[in-house]
Amino acid sequence: MKILTTVKKVVDVELNIHVESGAIVEDGLQYVINAWDENAVEAAVVLKENNGAETTLVSLGGGDMTDIIRKCYAMGIDNGIHVDDPALEKADSSVYAKVLQKVYETGEYDLIITGKQAQDTDSGQTGIMLAEYLSIPCVSNVIEIQVVDDGNIKVSRLGDAGTEIVEVALPAVVTVSDSINEPRLPAMRGIMMAKKKKIETTDLAGLGTSYDEVGGNALKSEVVEFMKSETRQAGQKFEGDAAELAVKVVDLLANEAKVL
Amino acid sequence: MAKILVVADIKQGVLKGSTAELLSKAKALGAETAVVAIGSNIESLVPELVSAGSDTQYIADDAGLELFSAGPFATCVVEAANQFDADLVWFGFSESGKAAAPRVAARMDIACATEIIDVNLDNGIEITRPAIANKVLQKVKVNTDKLVAVVRAGAFEADESVSGSENVVKLPAPEADLKAVIKELLSDASGEIDLADADIVVSIGRGAKDQAGVDLVKGLASDLGAGFGSSRAMVDGGFMAHNKQVGQTGKIVAPTLYMAFGISGAIQHLAGMNGSKVILAVNKDPEAPIFNVADYGIVGDLFEVVPVLREEIKKVRG
Ligand SMILES: Cc1cc2nc3c(=O)[nH]c(=O)nc-3n(C[C@H](O)[C@H](O)[C@H](O)COP(=O)(O)OP(=O)(O)OC[C@H]3O[C@@H](n4cnc5c(N)ncnc54)[C@H](O)[C@@H]3O)c2cc1C
Ligand SMILES: Nc1ncnc2c1ncn2[C@@H]1O[C@H](COP(=O)(O)O)[C@@H](O)[C@H]1O
């Protein structure tokens, strides 16, 4: 089985993010692997360990990807492709999905695993659109993947009515939730080996396409302004005897906030 | 006049509140409204769909649509969108909506936006949405004539005075997706209050520690008739079902009162509840980040605080 996982470099959401005159202040930002893509990488490596598979990751844009790709190598990914093209800096999910379609077509993969969403966009569209463009099945928000045989997998998906067990014919796209696994910390040996591995770098022309063809010159939507989100103010905080505080807080909830 | 198609949010045969919220917003924007309802044995919902504010009801009612499958679901939405010639297609905030919206957008070759909280139609289509785990808001300009969007939970309010008119259009049953077949649905425990509907949500985190802690706080939730949710830590720990998780990968809730017991307040959790009207946090660590968003905070051990809270609340509520 050949597995392709998608990995995006995103801004570290644990750090403060400042907005000024409609844009995010670059100063002080740090970039890390998208958390859900780390789950996708772990899922691919687990399938490789349990069932045998060749695992490839692809990342679009993001400038220097060496550290992130090496980390994924150390986790157990076999090959890394970095599509590095300045034209990809300001793209949307549909454009990324069309570029991924080109990557897919050069490699004949059986299974594509993406994160359920990218932490910078929080949009959750790319993997699903990719499947549509490829006319192959897709299951999103997946928390378990099992191989049935060469041509089929069985996945569990968290849906509105409960956990859906879905049998999926390959090739297919699966987008994973963080509930699927706990990404491993790479061992020292893996980290050392990863340093020697090659990273394949290409661009849109190298994939036989152009920014125009993937829709980059006609973005379906674009962010025109960033704004601060309405942050809540810290309210009243009480310390002391539990019984006394309970009386006080219940009174506030009932008579000040009027929510009881 | 803009035309807005709302995809009805139906769960276990029940029409969820988001449908009326989205239709109310559509009416407030001066749009012509339609709704598409997809499922099995759902025709009885028509009167409710009308009073929720739809002027046309597209109904895809078929035994094959009993269990959610994103492909056929999207087919029905595209069919309704085309028949209605919708400018905007809105899904309520649900896993079905998140799974189907990008498909609808890809098939119609139009823009897609998830988690929108506002729409402006004065000059083309412009939407507002949070991004980066709610740390920023984005204003997004839509360059296509049409937009498919998933509306974030709690973004719009239902207007009781809104109503529609009955005009039912039946849609053909879509072809089943033979390449992604649902074999089984492990149904969520029914009979419990759906977090999305609850006026009060009581949630526990790792601080609740064990089953005794879970049961203790659950007792408070049932006293209040509240929804009972949790952080991811308690789901990972096997104490709570997945559908009880509040946060970025769980449910987004915006109740009148959110009570957090033993939850630290990681940004992924906050992203799911910081739209609540009033937040009460109980945590033994005075530095816990949850206190930065809480209107009322008690620094203390939940095992001591919850029993006395229960007593006081009983006194106040009678
Ligand atoms: C991609 C991604 C997605 C995620 N999505 C979600 C999500 O949707 N929802 C979510 O919740 N998390 C999510 N998380 C996890 C999140 O980052 C946190 O790990 C999680 O929310 C922590 O849960 P917690 O607050 O219960 O536990 P902890 O962070 O361990 O906090 C426990 C708290 O309990 C307090 N405490 C301990 N004992 C007591 C006591 N006796 N009385 C009172 N207080 C006590 C402690 O002081 C502490 O503040 C996600 C993480 C990632 C990476
Ligand atoms: N530039 C990119 N490079 C690699 N993968 C991407 C990129 N953009 C999106 N993806 C994948 O698509 C998923 C969903 O992204 P999004 O639609 O932006 O939320 C991410 O978790 C990634 O796995």
XYZ file of C-alpha atoms and ligand atoms in Angstrom:
654
model
C 0.000 0.000 0.000
C 1.208 3.491 -0.829
C 0.161 6.182 1.616
C 0.395 9.933 1.058
C 0.077 12.243 4.054
C -0.227 15.995 3.803
C 1.659 18.247 6.171
C 1.293 21.990 6.499
C 3.512 24.405 8.355
C 1.365 26.691 10.467
C 1.749 29.445 13.017
C 2.136 28.155 16.594
C -1.283 28.687 18.149
C 0.042 28.446 21.693
C 1.832 31.792 21.325
C 0.250 35.236 21.330
C -0.915 36.547 18.009
C -1.174 40.280 17.471
C -3.177 42.048 14.825
C -2.319 45.514 13.580
C -3.926 47.492 10.771
C -5.792 44.514 9.431
C -2.836 42.141 9.330
C -1.150 39.648 11.635
C 2.104 40.979 13.082
C 4.831 38.624 11.830
C 7.266 39.567 14.552
C 7.516 36.931 17.240
C 5.504 34.291 15.393
C 6.796 30.757 15.351
C 5.934 28.057 12.895
C 5.296 24.414 13.622
C 3.751 21.354 12.013
C -0.053 21.540 11.981
C -1.172 19.455 14.993
C -3.727 17.436 13.024
C -1.117 16.647 10.378
C 1.035 15.160 13.091
C -1.901 12.828 13.784
C -2.031 12.046 10.051
C 1.679 11.206 10.015
C 1.307 8.995 13.087
C -1.660 7.212 11.483
C 0.381 6.543 8.328
C 3.327 5.205 10.315
C 1.066 2.936 12.387
C -0.442 1.499 9.184
C 3.073 0.955 7.854
C 4.112 -0.863 11.022
C 1.017 -3.041 11.197
C 0.307 -3.758 7.554
C 3.355 -2.746 5.579
C 3.170 0.415 3.499
C 5.321 2.960 1.769
C 4.688 6.347 3.348
C 5.238 9.681 1.639
C 4.496 13.116 2.958
C 3.874 16.205 0.901
C 3.902 19.806 1.978
C 2.890 22.771 -0.125
C 4.536 26.137 0.416
C 5.792 27.190 3.811
C 9.367 28.202 2.911
C 11.941 26.171 4.804
C 10.378 22.824 5.693
C 13.557 20.941 6.597
C 12.948 20.645 10.347
C 9.345 19.584 9.999
C 10.018 17.011 7.290
C 12.978 15.618 9.245
C 10.777 15.274 12.299
C 8.274 13.256 10.240
C 11.115 11.107 8.885
C 12.174 10.458 12.447
C 8.599 9.393 13.236
C 8.869 6.850 10.431
C 7.818 8.497 7.163
C 9.784 7.137 4.180
C 9.745 9.960 1.613
C 9.171 13.693 1.704
C 8.094 15.983 -1.118
C 8.172 19.726 -0.673
C 6.314 21.691 -3.317
C 7.961 25.043 -2.779
C 6.540 27.734 -4.955
C 6.116 31.381 -3.972
C 2.767 31.319 -5.739
C 1.480 28.999 -2.992
C 1.846 31.503 -0.181
C -1.551 33.057 -0.702
C -3.769 30.205 -1.761
C -7.051 28.739 -0.534
C -8.139 25.164 0.197
C -9.374 24.682 -3.352
C -5.973 25.659 -4.800
C -4.118 23.411 -2.363
C -6.476 20.554 -3.220
C -5.774 21.031 -6.934
C -2.015 20.991 -6.351
C -2.389 17.855 -4.211
C -4.344 16.304 -7.070
C -1.227 16.759 -9.251
C 0.958 15.214 -6.555
C -1.432 12.276 -6.272
C -1.392 11.724 -10.013
C 2.402 11.479 -10.117
C 2.522 8.806 -7.423
C -0.466 6.454 -7.684
C -1.224 6.369 -3.988
C -3.801 4.063 -2.411
C -4.605 6.179 0.607
C -4.289 9.872 1.324
C -4.387 10.951 4.958
C -4.835 14.638 5.757
C -5.479 16.447 9.002
C -9.095 17.389 9.640
C -8.131 21.037 9.483
C -5.171 23.380 9.375
C -4.672 25.392 12.552
C -4.057 28.633 10.671
C -7.151 28.494 8.453
C -9.378 26.289 10.646
C -11.253 25.566 7.467
C -11.309 21.778 7.126
C -11.808 21.704 3.387
C -8.654 20.635 1.567
C -8.853 16.849 1.933
C -12.549 16.710 1.162
C -12.154 18.868 -1.955
C -9.191 16.785 -3.092
C -11.369 13.658 -3.007
C -14.060 15.432 -5.011
C -11.557 16.565 -7.646
C -10.205 13.002 -7.859
C -13.691 11.446 -7.781
C -12.623 9.084 -5.033
C -14.335 8.420 -1.689
C -13.595 10.496 1.386
C -14.374 10.070 5.055
C -13.704 13.025 7.351
C -13.212 13.331 11.112
C -11.846 9.809 11.389
C -10.734 8.315 14.721
C -9.682 4.827 13.592
C -8.327 3.219 10.410
C -8.133 -0.527 9.839
C -6.924 -2.287 6.718
C -9.439 -4.861 5.460
C -7.518 -6.049 2.393
C -5.513 -4.606 -0.493
C -8.450 -2.689 -1.848
C -10.435 -1.718 1.249
C -10.147 -0.051 4.615
C -12.598 0.282 7.469
C -12.703 3.565 9.341
C -14.557 4.986 12.327
C -15.821 8.498 12.005
C -17.293 10.777 14.650
C -20.581 11.894 13.188
C -23.576 13.764 14.541
C -25.520 10.672 15.538
C -22.594 8.697 16.914
C -19.601 6.767 15.664
C -20.043 5.656 12.061
C -18.210 2.549 10.900
C -17.547 2.985 7.191
C -16.046 0.546 4.719
C -14.134 2.443 2.080
C -12.821 1.286 -1.297
C -9.294 2.464 -2.113
C -7.997 4.799 -3.381
C -9.545 7.137 -0.862
C -8.981 10.222 1.254
C -9.298 10.130 5.022
C -9.135 13.258 7.190
C -8.186 12.532 10.786
C -9.228 13.952 14.135
C -6.726 14.402 16.957
C -8.640 11.666 18.786
C -7.181 9.051 16.410
C -3.820 8.727 18.158
C -1.113 10.291 20.264
C 1.753 11.246 17.936
C 4.996 9.580 19.026
C 8.112 11.389 20.139
C 10.830 10.302 17.727
C 13.643 8.211 19.206
C 17.251 9.413 19.018
C 18.165 6.794 16.427
C 15.344 7.968 14.175
C 16.428 11.577 14.548
C 20.006 10.738 13.538
C 18.881 8.684 10.522
C 16.471 11.421 9.447
C 19.341 13.858 9.041
C 20.787 11.785 6.223
C 17.564 11.404 4.270
C 16.827 13.423 1.173
C 13.928 15.793 0.780
C 12.533 15.992 -2.735
C 11.869 19.600 -3.647
C 9.791 20.618 -6.613
C 7.560 23.460 -7.779
C 4.361 23.832 -9.756
C 6.187 23.567 -13.066
C 7.890 20.428 -11.787
C 4.434 18.951 -11.169
C 3.473 19.811 -14.735
C 1.097 22.551 -13.755
C 0.926 26.284 -13.160
C -0.633 28.687 -10.687
C -3.178 29.560 -13.315
C -4.230 25.951 -13.855
C -4.790 25.287 -10.148
C -6.958 28.386 -9.833
C -4.415 30.571 -8.066
C -5.135 33.571 -10.250
C -8.846 33.335 -9.607
C -9.095 32.634 -5.885
C -12.680 31.848 -4.969
C -12.318 33.801 -1.778
C -9.617 35.761 -0.032
C -8.966 37.166 3.397
C -9.087 40.946 3.115
C -8.656 41.812 6.752
C -7.639 40.305 10.061
C -9.205 41.589 13.242
C -8.703 40.942 16.931
C -11.183 38.435 18.235
C -13.381 39.690 21.012
C -11.537 38.567 24.081
C -13.368 38.057 27.307
C -12.347 39.917 30.416
C -11.401 38.018 33.509
C -14.186 38.504 36.034
C -14.305 38.077 39.791
C -12.191 35.362 41.351
C -12.740 34.155 44.891
C -10.598 32.204 47.305
C -11.448 30.933 50.761
C -13.894 28.674 52.538
C -15.777 26.531 50.053
C -19.153 26.756 51.790
C -19.010 30.547 52.039
C -17.906 30.904 48.427
C -20.713 28.674 47.239
C -23.280 30.940 48.906
C -21.677 34.030 47.400
C -21.251 32.704 43.875
C -24.717 31.196 43.688
C -26.116 34.541 44.800
C -24.127 36.314 42.060
C -25.230 33.823 39.408
C -28.849 34.174 40.461
C -29.095 37.887 41.200
C -26.264 39.630 39.340
C -25.863 37.510 36.189
C -29.441 36.230 36.412
C -28.596 32.908 34.823
C -29.840 30.477 37.431
C -33.036 39.891 -3.682
C -30.543 37.291 -2.486
C -31.657 33.696 -2.283
C -30.531 31.707 0.718
C -30.869 27.946 1.001
C -30.544 26.533 4.506
C -29.726 22.870 4.961
C -31.986 21.576 7.712
C -30.125 20.199 10.698
C -31.966 17.014 11.610
C -30.740 14.701 14.324
C -32.547 11.473 15.120
C -35.641 12.768 13.390
C -35.679 16.034 15.342
C -35.177 19.451 13.751
C -32.384 21.238 15.589
C -32.539 24.881 16.618
C -29.840 26.027 14.190
C -32.247 25.713 11.247
C -34.538 28.421 12.610
C -31.518 30.565 13.558
C -30.129 30.477 10.028
C -33.524 31.095 8.424
C -34.137 34.038 10.756
C -30.804 35.558 9.758
C -31.614 34.990 6.076
C -34.932 36.794 6.510
C -33.223 39.613 8.410
C -30.935 40.038 5.395
C -34.051 40.430 3.280
C -33.431 37.203 1.402
C -35.830 34.785 -0.202
C -35.487 31.587 1.817
C -35.628 27.889 1.136
C -34.715 24.877 3.199
C -33.553 21.445 2.118
C -34.359 18.569 4.442
C -32.585 15.278 3.882
C -33.331 12.001 5.626
C -35.776 9.166 6.038
C -39.368 9.700 7.220
C -38.934 13.435 7.544
C -41.981 14.748 5.700
C -43.721 15.301 8.999
C -41.170 18.059 9.658
C -42.647 20.303 6.939
C -44.853 22.420 9.258
C -41.852 23.049 11.509
C -39.686 23.955 8.513
C -42.316 26.473 7.426
C -42.676 28.087 10.826
C -38.882 28.234 11.115
C -38.970 30.697 8.216
C -38.607 28.864 4.893
C -40.619 29.875 1.833
C -39.799 26.716 -0.115
C -39.096 23.266 1.292
C -36.996 20.862 -0.750
C -37.512 17.417 0.696
C -35.256 14.448 -0.002
C -36.998 11.652 1.860
C -35.724 8.171 1.217
C -34.981 5.061 3.261
C -31.458 5.159 1.797
C -30.889 8.493 3.498
C -31.501 7.163 6.992
C -27.798 7.133 7.868
C -25.616 10.108 6.991
C -23.348 9.677 4.003
C -21.590 12.834 2.839
C -21.669 12.096 -0.915
C -25.413 11.484 -1.369
C -26.170 14.205 1.193
C -24.163 16.686 -0.911
C -25.979 15.517 -4.052
C -29.317 16.492 -2.496
C -27.990 19.881 -1.429
C -26.578 20.611 -4.900
C -29.885 19.579 -6.488
C -31.842 21.929 -4.213
C -29.303 24.740 -4.684
C -29.600 24.433 -8.456
C -33.399 24.239 -8.505
C -33.675 27.237 -6.174
C -30.766 29.039 -7.870
C -29.409 29.824 -4.406
C -26.798 32.541 -3.927
C -25.884 31.279 -0.503
C -26.098 27.752 0.842
C -25.848 27.571 4.624
C -25.250 24.583 6.813
C -25.740 24.688 10.573
C -22.726 23.775 12.661
C -22.572 19.997 12.595
C -20.245 17.212 11.547
C -22.572 16.529 8.613
C -22.334 20.150 7.524
C -18.567 20.216 7.839
C -18.302 17.023 5.774
C -20.765 18.033 3.055
C -20.044 21.753 2.524
C -16.643 21.356 0.801
C -18.155 18.716 -1.486
C -20.998 21.002 -2.475
C -18.518 23.816 -3.135
C -16.251 21.602 -5.238
C -19.159 20.293 -7.315
C -20.644 23.751 -7.876
C -17.167 25.264 -8.344
C -17.888 28.066 -5.876
C -16.321 29.422 -2.700
C -16.605 27.626 0.633
C -16.299 29.070 4.126
C -16.608 27.247 7.426
C -17.440 28.619 10.880
C -18.820 31.914 9.609
C -20.225 34.250 12.249
C -21.442 37.099 10.055
C -22.407 37.877 6.478
C -22.565 41.152 4.619
C -24.315 41.305 1.252
C -24.025 45.048 0.607
C -21.180 44.733 -1.832
C -20.984 41.208 -3.178
C -20.583 38.609 -0.459
C -18.330 39.233 2.510
C -18.171 37.029 5.585
C -16.526 37.132 8.997
C -15.115 34.054 10.700
C -12.685 33.156 13.460
C -9.387 31.474 12.602
C -6.249 30.250 14.348
C -8.160 28.642 17.216
C -10.339 31.741 17.648
C -7.335 33.972 18.223
C -8.225 36.234 15.304
C -11.207 37.092 13.144
C -10.957 37.169 9.365
C -12.981 39.213 6.955
C -13.221 37.188 3.765
C -14.259 38.529 0.371
C -16.023 36.001 -1.804
C -15.026 36.250 -5.456
C -17.559 33.802 -6.856
C -21.259 34.739 -7.277
C -22.230 32.056 -4.824
C -21.041 30.782 -1.482
C -21.420 27.597 0.515
C -20.904 28.154 4.224
C -21.080 26.396 7.559
C -22.385 28.781 10.215
C -20.687 28.609 13.602
C -22.854 27.482 16.517
C -24.465 30.399 18.305
C -23.669 32.955 15.572
C -27.273 33.868 14.741
C -30.379 34.064 16.888
C -33.789 32.703 16.037
C -36.498 35.333 15.705
C -39.803 33.961 16.988
C -41.791 36.372 14.828
C -40.362 34.968 11.588
C -42.403 32.522 9.575
C -42.501 31.192 6.037
C -44.938 29.678 3.599
C -45.511 26.108 2.536
C -44.260 25.176 -0.897
C -42.962 21.615 -0.887
C -40.725 20.329 -3.684
C -39.751 16.676 -3.601
C -36.217 15.792 -4.615
C -35.227 12.512 -6.259
C -33.378 10.004 -4.079
C -29.635 10.265 -4.722
C -27.501 7.303 -5.718
C -25.849 5.602 -2.778
C -22.086 5.947 -2.367
C -20.971 2.386 -3.017
C -17.348 3.227 -2.283
C -17.913 4.476 1.255
C -20.568 2.325 2.852
C -21.765 2.796 6.414
C -21.754 -0.612 8.012
C -22.835 0.373 11.458
C -23.771 3.344 13.588
C -22.717 3.164 17.202
C -25.366 5.514 18.443
C -24.685 8.061 21.132
C -26.438 7.470 24.414
C -29.836 8.937 23.769
C -32.050 10.452 26.408
C -29.239 12.754 27.476
C -29.466 16.457 26.828
C -27.748 17.458 23.586
C -24.997 19.945 24.462
C -25.967 22.089 21.487
C -29.479 22.601 22.878
C -28.637 23.099 26.520
C -29.230 26.411 28.233
C -26.698 25.499 30.908
C -23.652 23.318 30.255
C -21.738 21.764 33.141
C -18.304 20.457 32.121
C -15.550 18.485 33.774
C -11.829 18.262 33.127
C -8.955 16.156 34.320
C -9.393 17.747 37.760
C -12.460 15.526 38.281
C -9.898 12.741 38.422
C -11.963 9.568 38.574
C -15.448 8.104 38.275
C -16.411 9.453 41.702
C -15.532 12.955 40.498
C -17.463 12.468 37.281
C -20.539 11.273 39.176
C -20.296 14.131 41.654
C -20.369 16.824 38.963
C -22.902 14.891 36.913
C -25.211 15.148 39.913
C -25.001 18.925 39.711
C -25.715 18.797 35.976
C -28.857 16.758 36.540
C -30.038 19.047 39.362
C -29.845 21.890 36.859
C -31.253 19.967 33.895
C -28.001 20.982 32.211
C -26.006 19.430 29.402
C -23.014 17.506 30.726
C -19.787 17.979 28.787
C -16.063 17.664 29.237
C -12.586 18.533 28.100
C -10.682 16.189 25.826
C -8.679 14.884 28.772
C -11.753 13.146 30.206
C -12.694 11.716 26.820
C -9.163 10.390 26.318
C -9.338 8.998 29.842
C -12.388 6.968 28.876
C -14.702 8.727 31.340
C -16.776 10.611 28.815
C -18.159 9.829 25.361
C -16.677 11.592 22.327
C -19.886 13.506 21.736
C -19.484 15.180 25.126
C -16.200 16.849 24.231
C -16.359 20.619 24.142
C -13.733 22.412 22.100
C -12.176 22.900 18.757
C -12.520 19.266 17.774
C -15.606 18.718 19.808
C -18.828 20.599 20.241
C -19.006 24.346 20.073
C -21.442 25.562 22.694
C -22.771 28.987 23.550
C -25.115 28.443 26.505
C -26.370 31.073 28.932
C -24.200 29.550 31.642
C -21.092 27.385 31.233
C -19.653 25.812 34.375
C -16.111 24.432 34.118
C -14.893 22.121 36.885
C -11.221 21.110 36.924
C -10.589 22.361 33.393
C -7.329 24.258 32.829
C -8.558 26.281 29.846
C -6.341 25.187 26.935
C -7.020 27.274 23.835
C -8.568 24.309 22.057
C -11.084 24.029 24.867
C -11.743 27.775 25.038
C -12.444 27.797 21.297
C -15.473 25.642 22.001
C -17.038 27.598 24.856
C -15.866 31.190 24.996
C -19.022 32.336 23.267
C -21.006 31.402 26.397
C -22.905 34.245 28.006
C -21.649 33.653 31.552
C -18.773 31.381 32.576
C -18.144 29.977 36.052
C -14.838 28.193 36.641
C -13.786 26.093 39.609
C -10.123 25.181 39.677
C -7.638 24.684 42.482
C -4.870 26.455 40.571
C -5.334 30.244 40.847
C -3.186 30.667 37.713
C -5.278 28.367 35.513
C -5.972 30.122 32.171
C -9.677 29.306 32.457
C -9.895 32.175 34.970
C -8.942 34.620 32.199
C -12.280 33.996 30.504
C -14.444 33.255 33.535
C -16.925 35.830 34.825
C -16.916 34.086 38.186
C -14.067 31.985 39.472
C -13.704 29.848 42.558
C -10.169 28.871 43.467
C -10.711 25.602 45.233
C -11.002 21.852 45.204
C -14.011 20.788 43.169
C -14.600 17.852 45.496
C -15.282 20.370 48.276
C -16.978 23.024 46.183
C -19.451 20.966 44.177
C -21.424 19.513 47.123
C -21.948 22.953 48.674
C -22.763 24.475 45.288
C -25.438 21.840 44.812
C -27.014 22.687 48.150
C -27.009 26.416 47.517
C -28.395 26.040 44.017
C -31.205 23.853 45.353
C -32.059 26.569 47.856
C -32.117 29.285 45.213
C -33.997 27.326 42.588
C -36.365 25.709 45.070
C -5.236 19.508 17.784
C -5.769 19.542 19.176
C -7.138 19.608 19.371
C -7.671 19.631 20.652
N -9.019 19.724 20.813
C -9.524 19.812 22.066
C -10.927 19.955 22.294
O -11.730 19.976 21.354
N -11.377 20.064 23.565
C -10.529 20.045 24.640
O -11.001 20.168 25.785
N -9.217 19.881 24.463
C -8.690 19.749 23.207
N -7.355 19.570 23.050
C -6.533 19.287 24.248
C -6.129 20.531 25.018
O -4.955 21.071 24.466
C -5.876 20.170 26.496
O -4.903 19.162 26.574
C -7.119 19.708 27.256
O -8.202 20.602 27.040
C -6.818 19.649 28.725
O -7.914 19.158 29.443
P -8.127 19.539 30.978
O -8.233 21.001 31.113
O -9.252 18.712 31.469
O -6.814 18.953 31.655
P -5.553 19.689 32.288
O -4.975 20.665 31.357
O -4.694 18.613 32.831
O -6.173 20.529 33.476
C -6.705 19.969 34.646
C -7.048 21.137 35.579
O -7.724 20.643 36.702
C -7.296 21.371 37.846
N -7.536 20.515 39.009
C -6.895 19.381 39.374
N -7.461 18.849 40.460
C -8.481 19.669 40.813
C -9.448 19.653 41.861
N -9.487 18.667 42.777
N -10.343 20.667 41.920
C -10.328 21.677 41.003
N -9.436 21.725 40.006
C -8.536 20.731 39.901
C -5.833 21.670 37.587
O -5.419 22.808 38.327
C -5.839 21.912 36.084
O -6.014 23.283 35.785
C -6.802 19.558 21.764
C -5.432 19.493 21.560
C -4.910 19.488 20.288
C -3.428 19.437 20.101
N -0.213 23.918 2.155
C -0.511 22.677 2.521
N 0.425 21.703 2.467
C 0.155 20.440 2.843
N -1.046 20.060 3.305
C -2.020 20.972 3.380
C -1.825 22.326 2.998
N -2.988 22.998 3.197
C -3.866 22.107 3.709
N -3.292 20.896 3.815
C -3.896 19.658 4.378
O -5.296 19.801 4.419
C -5.771 19.765 5.769
C -6.932 20.709 5.904
O -6.551 22.043 5.655
P -7.627 23.228 5.627
O -8.598 22.925 4.561
O -6.841 24.485 5.350
O -8.237 23.257 6.996
C -4.544 20.067 6.624
O -4.645 19.440 7.891
C -3.420 19.458 5.793
O -3.314 18.077 6.020
